[in-house]
Amino acid sequence: MINNKRHLGKQFCSFFFIVITICFSGCAAKNESTTSQKENDSIIVGFSQIGAESAWRNCNTRSVQEAAAERGIQLVYDNAEQKQENQIKALRSFIAYQVDVIAFVPIVTGGWDNVLQEARDAGIPVLVTDRKIEVADQSLYAGFIGTDSLKEGRNAGLFLLEKFKNKSARFAETGEFINIVELFGTEGSSVAIGRADGLREVLKSHPEFRIIYSKSGDFLRSKGYELAVEFLEMYDDIDVIFSHNDGMTLGAIEAMEEKGIHPGKDIVIVTIDAQQAAIDALRGGKVNCVIECNPKTGPEIMKLVEKLAAGEKIPRLQYVQEEVFYETDDLSLIAPRGY
Ligand code: AHR
């Protein structure tokens, strides 16, 4: 009975996969017949992505789709359009179809216990990627692969300490603060929390730095623009914008330029993701520091999926390699980013 259900589930998935593959054929890599493809013919992975809010996210989706196609893994893809309830529905449908492995990008940290318990009851291993989760029972998921957002926030803080070391050193005598505006990512997401915490941790023993404004722009360029219009109206003594992603940064730059403020000169800008447009802004002197968040995790995800499908253990925590690009670097050496 169980085998029959699984078989039907797999048939359904194969059909669903074909439909999805056709939909995304523009993004997928060439489907060459390789040994690994034959070996992986039977692996089906259900992948729940949170949406298409940024260039980073679209690159992440492409990376997963291409890596699955290259390894002959059948990918059942779902776009949750920024809603946790859609993600939970997608996970439940993956369970009903009895996929071999579930991988998902959790939009926020909390609220996953029940659905992950259901996956476990169905014997389906779960891989968490990009953003972390908080669950009462850690064994509800097999492992995490993605970005180290706390380190990203710390890198932003370390850059600011260096950039403002002279003003900082004079603080006791001048009493002049270094005023920071923070464009926060999605509320409740592990990456926004990590980036915010990392910055605060580094600056906590430096009272000359103070965060005068922090609001969520949901990782959207349009909201970055709107918030910048607001804070530029409220303050005329902003020293720094710390933005949790490039999309919001680009929106803020647009708002600054409309007001005749010179980004990167009148206000120091630190941004996270390292999409091509942010690197171009760094080269143009409009941004001072770009912290990479690496979206090209598809190949590593698929390696872990293969292990899980084979019943093997995977590392609990795997961070991807990421760099920091500074205004003082030789910027001609940065390779095209691809997103
Ligand atoms: O979770 C990663 C973040 O989500 C990226 O920094 C941002 O651009 C995205 O939308």
Coordinates of N, CA, C and O in Angstrom, one line a residue, residues 86-216:
N86 N 2.0 29.7 2.3 CA 2.1 29.0 1.0 C 3.3 28.0 1.1 O 3.2 26.9 0.5
Q87 N 4.3 28.3 1.9 CA 5.4 27.4 2.0 C 5.0 26.1 2.8 O 5.3 25.0 2.4
I88 N 4.2 26.4 3.8 CA 3.7 25.2 4.6 C 2.8 24.3 3.7 O 2.9 23.1 3.7
K89 N 2.0 24.9 2.9 CA 1.1 24.2 1.9 C 2.0 23.4 1.0 O 1.8 22.2 0.7
A90 N 3.1 24.0 0.5 CA 4.0 23.3 -0.5 C 4.6 22.2 0.2 O 4.7 21.1 -0.4
L91 N 5.1 22.4 1.4 CA 5.8 21.3 2.1 C 4.8 20.1 2.3 O 5.2 18.9 2.1
R92 N 3.5 20.4 2.6 CA 2.5 19.4 2.8 C 2.3 18.6 1.5 O 2.1 17.4 1.5
S93 N 2.3 19.4 0.4 CA 2.0 18.6 -0.9 C 3.2 17.8 -1.2 O 3.1 16.7 -1.7
F94 N 4.4 18.2 -0.9 CA 5.6 17.4 -1.1 C 5.5 16.1 -0.3 O 5.9 15.0 -0.8
I95 N 5.0 16.2 0.9 CA 4.9 15.0 1.8 C 3.8 14.1 1.2 O 4.0 12.9 1.1
A96 N 2.7 14.7 0.7 CA 1.6 13.9 0.2 C 2.1 13.1 -1.1 O 1.8 12.0 -1.3
Y97 N 3.0 13.8 -1.8 CA 3.5 13.1 -3.1 C 4.7 12.2 -2.8 O 5.2 11.6 -3.7
Q98 N 5.1 12.2 -1.5 CA 6.2 11.3 -1.1 C 7.5 11.5 -1.9 O 8.1 10.6 -2.5
V99 N 7.9 12.7 -2.0 CA 9.2 13.0 -2.6 C 10.3 12.4 -1.7 O 10.0 12.0 -0.6
D100 N 11.5 12.2 -2.3 CA 12.6 11.6 -1.5 C 13.2 12.5 -0.5 O 13.6 12.1 0.6
V101 N 13.3 13.8 -0.8 CA 13.9 14.8 0.0 C 13.1 16.1 -0.1 O 12.7 16.4 -1.2
I102 N 13.0 16.9 1.0 CA 12.5 18.2 0.9 C 13.6 19.2 1.2 O 14.4 19.0 2.1
A103 N 13.7 20.2 0.4 CA 14.6 21.3 0.7 C 13.8 22.6 0.6 O 12.9 22.8 -0.2
F104 N 14.1 23.5 1.6 CA 13.3 24.8 1.5 C 14.1 25.9 2.1 O 15.0 25.7 3.0
V105 N 13.7 27.1 1.7 CA 14.2 28.4 2.2 C 13.2 29.0 3.1 O 12.2 29.5 2.6
P106 N 13.3 28.9 4.4 CA 12.3 29.4 5.3 C 12.2 30.9 5.3 O 13.2 31.6 5.6
I107 N 11.1 31.5 5.0 CA 11.0 32.9 5.0 C 11.3 33.6 6.3 O 11.9 34.6 6.4
V108 N 10.8 32.9 7.4 CA 11.0 33.4 8.7 C 11.5 32.2 9.6 O 11.4 31.0 9.1
T109 N 12.0 32.5 10.8 CA 12.6 31.4 11.6 C 11.6 30.5 12.2 O 11.8 29.3 12.3
G110 N 10.5 31.0 12.7 CA 9.6 30.2 13.5 C 8.4 29.7 12.7 O 8.1 30.1 11.6
G111 N 7.7 28.7 13.4 CA 6.4 28.2 12.8 C 6.5 26.9 12.0 O 5.6 26.6 11.2
W112 N 7.6 26.2 12.1 CA 7.9 25.0 11.2 C 7.7 23.7 11.9 O 7.7 22.6 11.3
D113 N 7.6 23.7 13.3 CA 7.6 22.4 14.0 C 6.6 21.4 13.5 O 6.9 20.2 13.3
N114 N 5.3 21.8 13.3 CA 4.3 20.9 13.0 C 4.5 20.2 11.6 O 4.5 19.0 11.5
V115 N 4.8 21.1 10.6 CA 4.9 20.5 9.3 C 6.2 19.6 9.2 O 6.2 18.6 8.5
L116 N 7.2 20.0 9.9 CA 8.5 19.2 9.9 C 8.2 17.8 10.6 O 8.8 16.8 10.2
Q117 N 7.4 17.9 11.6 CA 7.0 16.6 12.3 C 6.3 15.7 11.3 O 6.5 14.5 11.2
E118 N 5.4 16.3 10.5 CA 4.7 15.5 9.5 C 5.7 14.9 8.5 O 5.5 13.8 8.0
A119 N 6.7 15.7 8.1 CA 7.7 15.2 7.1 C 8.4 14.0 7.8 O 8.7 13.0 7.1
R120 N 8.8 14.2 9.0 CA 9.5 13.1 9.7 C 8.6 11.8 9.8 O 9.1 10.7 9.5
D121 N 7.3 12.0 10.2 CA 6.4 10.9 10.2 C 6.3 10.2 8.9 O 6.1 8.9 8.9
A122 N 6.5 10.9 7.8 CA 6.4 10.3 6.5 C 7.8 9.8 6.1 O 7.9 9.2 4.9
G123 N 8.8 9.9 6.9 CA 10.1 9.4 6.6 C 10.9 10.2 5.5 O 11.7 9.7 4.8
I124 N 10.5 11.5 5.4 CA 11.2 12.3 4.4 C 12.2 13.3 5.0 O 11.8 14.1 5.9
P125 N 13.5 13.2 4.7 CA 14.5 14.1 5.3 C 14.3 15.5 4.7 O 14.0 15.7 3.6
V126 N 14.7 16.4 5.6 CA 14.5 17.9 5.2 C 15.8 18.6 5.3 O 16.5 18.5 6.3
L127 N 16.1 19.3 4.2 CA 17.3 20.2 4.2 C 16.8 21.7 4.2 O 16.0 22.1 3.4
V128 N 17.4 22.4 5.2 CA 17.1 23.9 5.3 C 18.2 24.6 4.5 O 19.4 24.4 4.8
T129 N 17.8 25.6 3.7 CA 18.8 26.3 3.0 C 18.6 27.8 3.0 O 17.5 28.3 3.1
D130 N 19.7 28.6 2.9 CA 19.8 30.0 2.9 C 19.4 30.7 4.2 O 20.2 31.4 4.8
R131 N 18.2 30.5 4.7 CA 17.8 31.1 6.0 C 17.6 29.9 7.0 O 17.1 28.9 6.7
K132 N 17.9 30.3 8.3 CA 17.8 29.3 9.3 C 16.4 29.2 10.0 O 15.6 30.1 9.8
I133 N 16.2 28.1 10.7 CA 14.9 28.0 11.4 C 15.2 27.8 12.9 O 16.3 27.4 13.3
E134 N 14.1 28.0 13.7 CA 14.2 27.7 15.2 C 13.1 26.7 15.4 O 11.9 27.0 15.2
V135 N 13.5 25.5 15.9 CA 12.5 24.5 16.2 C 12.8 23.9 17.6 O 14.0 23.9 18.0
A136 N 11.8 23.4 18.3 CA 12.1 22.8 19.6 C 13.0 21.6 19.5 O 13.9 21.4 20.3
D137 N 12.7 20.8 18.5 CA 13.5 19.5 18.3 C 14.4 19.7 17.1 O 13.9 19.7 16.0
Q138 N 15.7 19.9 17.4 CA 16.6 20.1 16.3 C 16.7 19.0 15.3 O 17.1 19.2 14.1
S139 N 16.3 17.8 15.7 CA 16.4 16.7 14.8 C 15.3 16.6 13.7 O 15.2 15.7 12.9
L140 N 14.4 17.6 13.8 CA 13.3 17.7 12.8 C 13.9 18.0 11.4 O 13.2 17.8 10.4
Y141 N 15.1 18.5 11.3 CA 15.7 18.7 10.0 C 17.1 18.1 10.0 O 17.7 18.1 11.0
A142 N 17.5 17.7 8.8 CA 18.8 17.0 8.7 C 20.0 18.0 8.8 O 21.0 17.6 9.4
G143 N 19.9 19.1 8.2 CA 21.0 20.1 8.2 C 20.7 21.4 7.5 O 19.6 21.5 6.9
F144 N 21.6 22.3 7.6 CA 21.4 23.6 7.0 C 22.6 23.9 6.1 O 23.8 23.7 6.5
I145 N 22.4 24.5 4.9 CA 23.4 25.0 4.1 C 23.0 26.4 3.6 O 21.9 26.7 3.2
G146 N 24.0 27.4 3.8 CA 23.6 28.7 3.4 C 24.6 29.8 3.9 O 25.8 29.4 4.2
T147 N 24.1 31.0 4.0 CA 24.9 32.1 4.3 C 25.2 32.3 5.8 O 24.3 31.8 6.6
D148 N 26.3 32.9 6.2 CA 26.5 33.2 7.6 C 26.2 34.7 7.8 O 27.0 35.6 7.7
S149 N 24.9 34.9 8.2 CA 24.5 36.3 8.2 C 25.1 37.1 9.4 O 25.2 38.3 9.3
L150 N 25.4 36.4 10.5 CA 26.0 37.0 11.6 C 27.4 37.6 11.2 O 27.7 38.7 11.5
K151 N 28.1 36.8 10.5 CA 29.4 37.2 10.0 C 29.3 38.4 9.0 O 30.1 39.3 9.1
E152 N 28.2 38.4 8.2 CA 28.0 39.5 7.3 C 27.8 40.8 8.1 O 28.4 41.8 7.8
G153 N 27.0 40.7 9.1 CA 26.8 41.9 10.0 C 28.0 42.3 10.7 O 28.3 43.6 10.8
R154 N 28.8 41.4 11.2 CA 30.1 41.7 11.8 C 31.0 42.4 10.8 O 31.7 43.3 11.2
N155 N 31.1 41.9 9.6 CA 32.0 42.5 8.6 C 31.6 43.9 8.3 O 32.4 44.8 8.1
A156 N 30.3 44.2 8.4 CA 29.8 45.6 8.2 C 30.3 46.5 9.3 O 30.9 47.6 9.1
G157 N 30.2 45.9 10.5 CA 30.7 46.7 11.7 C 32.2 46.9 11.6 O 32.7 48.1 11.9
L158 N 32.9 45.9 11.3 CA 34.4 46.1 11.2 C 34.8 47.1 10.2 O 35.7 47.9 10.4
F159 N 34.1 47.1 9.0 CA 34.4 48.1 8.0 C 34.2 49.5 8.6 O 35.0 50.4 8.4
L160 N 33.0 49.7 9.3 CA 32.7 51.0 9.8 C 33.8 51.5 10.9 O 34.1 52.7 10.9
L161 N 34.2 50.5 11.7 CA 35.3 50.9 12.7 C 36.5 51.5 12.0 O 37.1 52.5 12.4
E162 N 36.9 50.8 10.9 CA 38.1 51.3 10.2 C 37.8 52.6 9.4 O 38.6 53.6 9.5
K163 N 36.6 52.7 8.8 CA 36.3 53.9 8.0 C 36.2 55.1 8.9 O 36.6 56.2 8.5
F164 N 35.7 55.0 10.1 CA 35.5 56.1 11.0 C 36.5 56.2 12.1 O 36.2 56.8 13.1
K165 N 37.6 55.6 11.9 CA 38.6 55.5 13.1 C 39.0 56.9 13.5 O 39.1 57.1 14.8
N166 N 39.1 57.9 12.7 CA 39.6 59.2 13.1 C 38.5 59.9 13.9 O 38.7 60.4 15.0
K167 N 37.3 59.9 13.3 CA 36.1 60.5 14.0 C 35.9 59.9 15.3 O 35.6 60.5 16.3
S168 N 36.0 58.6 15.3 CA 35.8 57.8 16.6 C 36.8 58.2 17.6 O 36.5 58.4 18.8
A169 N 38.1 58.3 17.2 CA 39.1 58.6 18.2 C 38.9 60.0 18.8 O 39.3 60.2 19.9
R170 N 38.2 60.9 18.1 CA 38.0 62.3 18.6 C 36.7 62.4 19.4 O 36.4 63.4 19.9
F171 N 35.9 61.3 19.5 CA 34.6 61.3 20.1 C 34.6 61.9 21.6 O 33.8 62.8 21.9
A172 N 35.6 61.4 22.4 CA 35.6 61.9 23.8 C 35.7 63.4 23.8 O 35.1 64.1 24.7
E173 N 36.4 64.0 22.9 CA 36.7 65.4 22.9 C 35.5 66.2 22.2 O 35.0 67.2 22.7
T174 N 35.0 65.6 21.0 CA 34.0 66.4 20.3 C 32.6 66.0 20.6 O 31.6 66.8 20.4
G175 N 32.4 64.8 21.1 CA 31.0 64.3 21.4 C 30.2 64.1 20.1 O 29.0 64.0 20.2
E176 N 30.8 64.1 19.0 CA 30.1 63.9 17.7 C 29.8 62.4 17.4 O 30.8 61.6 17.3
F177 N 28.6 62.1 17.3 CA 28.2 60.7 17.1 C 28.4 60.3 15.6 O 28.4 61.2 14.7
I178 N 28.4 59.0 15.4 CA 28.4 58.5 14.0 C 27.0 57.9 13.8 O 26.7 56.9 14.4
N179 N 26.2 58.6 13.1 CA 24.7 58.2 13.0 C 24.5 57.2 11.9 O 24.8 57.4 10.7
I180 N 23.9 56.1 12.3 CA 23.6 55.0 11.3 C 22.1 54.8 11.1 O 21.3 54.8 12.0
V181 N 21.8 54.6 9.8 CA 20.4 54.3 9.4 C 20.5 52.8 8.9 O 21.4 52.5 8.2
E182 N 19.6 52.0 9.4 CA 19.6 50.6 9.0 C 18.3 50.3 8.1 O 17.2 50.5 8.6
L183 N 18.6 49.7 6.9 CA 17.5 49.2 6.1 C 17.4 47.7 6.4 O 18.3 46.9 6.0
F184 N 16.5 47.4 7.2 CA 16.3 46.0 7.7 C 15.6 45.1 6.7 O 14.7 45.6 6.0
G185 N 16.0 43.8 6.6 CA 15.4 42.9 5.7 C 14.0 42.5 6.2 O 13.4 43.2 7.0
T186 N 13.6 41.3 5.8 CA 12.2 40.8 6.2 C 12.2 40.6 7.7 O 13.1 39.8 8.2
E187 N 11.2 41.1 8.4 CA 11.1 40.9 9.8 C 11.0 39.4 10.1 O 10.2 38.7 9.4
G188 N 11.7 38.9 11.1 CA 11.6 37.5 11.5 C 12.4 36.6 10.7 O 12.5 35.4 11.0
S189 N 13.1 37.1 9.6 CA 14.0 36.2 8.8 C 15.3 36.1 9.5 O 15.9 37.1 10.1
S190 N 15.9 34.9 9.5 CA 17.2 34.7 10.2 C 18.3 35.6 9.6 O 19.2 36.0 10.3
V191 N 18.2 35.8 8.3 CA 19.3 36.7 7.7 C 19.3 38.1 8.2 O 20.3 38.7 8.5
A192 N 18.1 38.7 8.3 CA 17.9 40.0 8.8 C 18.4 40.1 10.2 O 19.1 41.0 10.6
I193 N 17.9 39.1 11.0 CA 18.3 39.1 12.4 C 19.8 39.0 12.6 O 20.4 39.7 13.4
G194 N 20.4 38.1 11.8 CA 21.9 37.9 11.9 C 22.6 39.1 11.5 O 23.6 39.5 12.2
R195 N 22.2 39.7 10.5 CA 22.9 40.9 10.0 C 22.8 42.1 11.0 O 23.8 42.7 11.3
A196 N 21.7 42.2 11.6 CA 21.5 43.3 12.6 C 22.3 43.0 13.8 O 23.0 43.8 14.4
D197 N 22.2 41.7 14.3 CA 23.0 41.3 15.5 C 24.5 41.5 15.3 O 25.2 41.9 16.2
G198 N 25.0 41.0 14.1 CA 26.4 41.1 13.9 C 26.9 42.5 13.9 O 28.0 42.8 14.6
L199 N 26.2 43.4 13.3 CA 26.6 44.8 13.4 C 26.7 45.4 14.8 O 27.7 46.0 15.2
R200 N 25.6 45.1 15.5 CA 25.5 45.6 16.9 C 26.6 45.0 17.8 O 27.1 45.7 18.7
E201 N 26.9 43.7 17.6 CA 27.9 43.1 18.4 C 29.2 43.8 18.3 O 29.9 44.0 19.3
V202 N 29.6 44.1 17.0 CA 30.9 44.7 16.8 C 30.9 46.2 17.3 O 31.9 46.6 17.8
L203 N 29.8 46.8 17.2 CA 29.8 48.3 17.6 C 29.4 48.5 19.1 O 29.5 49.6 19.6
K204 N 29.1 47.4 19.8 CA 28.6 47.6 21.2 C 29.5 48.3 22.1 O 29.1 49.0 23.0
S205 N 30.8 48.1 21.9 CA 31.8 48.8 22.8 C 32.2 50.1 22.3 O 33.3 50.7 22.7
H206 N 31.5 50.6 21.3 CA 31.8 51.9 20.7 C 30.6 52.9 20.7 O 29.9 53.0 19.8
P207 N 30.4 53.5 21.8 CA 29.2 54.3 22.0 C 29.1 55.5 21.0 O 28.0 56.1 20.9
E208 N 30.2 55.8 20.3 CA 30.1 56.9 19.3 C 29.2 56.5 18.1 O 28.7 57.4 17.4
F209 N 29.1 55.2 17.9 CA 28.2 54.8 16.8 C 26.8 54.6 17.4 O 26.6 53.9 18.4
R210 N 25.8 55.2 16.8 CA 24.4 55.0 17.2 C 23.5 54.8 16.0 O 23.6 55.5 15.0
I211 N 22.6 53.9 16.3 CA 21.6 53.6 15.2 C 20.4 54.5 15.4 O 19.7 54.3 16.5
I212 N 20.2 55.4 14.5 CA 19.1 56.4 14.8 C 17.8 56.0 14.1 O 16.7 56.6 14.3
Y213 N 17.9 55.0 13.2 CA 16.7 54.6 12.4 C 16.9 53.2 11.9 O 17.9 52.9 11.4
S214 N 15.9 52.3 12.1 CA 15.9 51.0 11.6 C 14.5 50.5 11.2 O 13.7 50.4 12.1
K215 N 14.3 50.3 10.0 CA 13.0 49.8 9.5 C 13.1 48.8 8.5 O 14.0 48.8 7.7
S216 N 12.1 47.9 8.4 CA 12.1 46.8 7.4 C 11.7 47.3 6.0 O 10.6 47.9 5.9

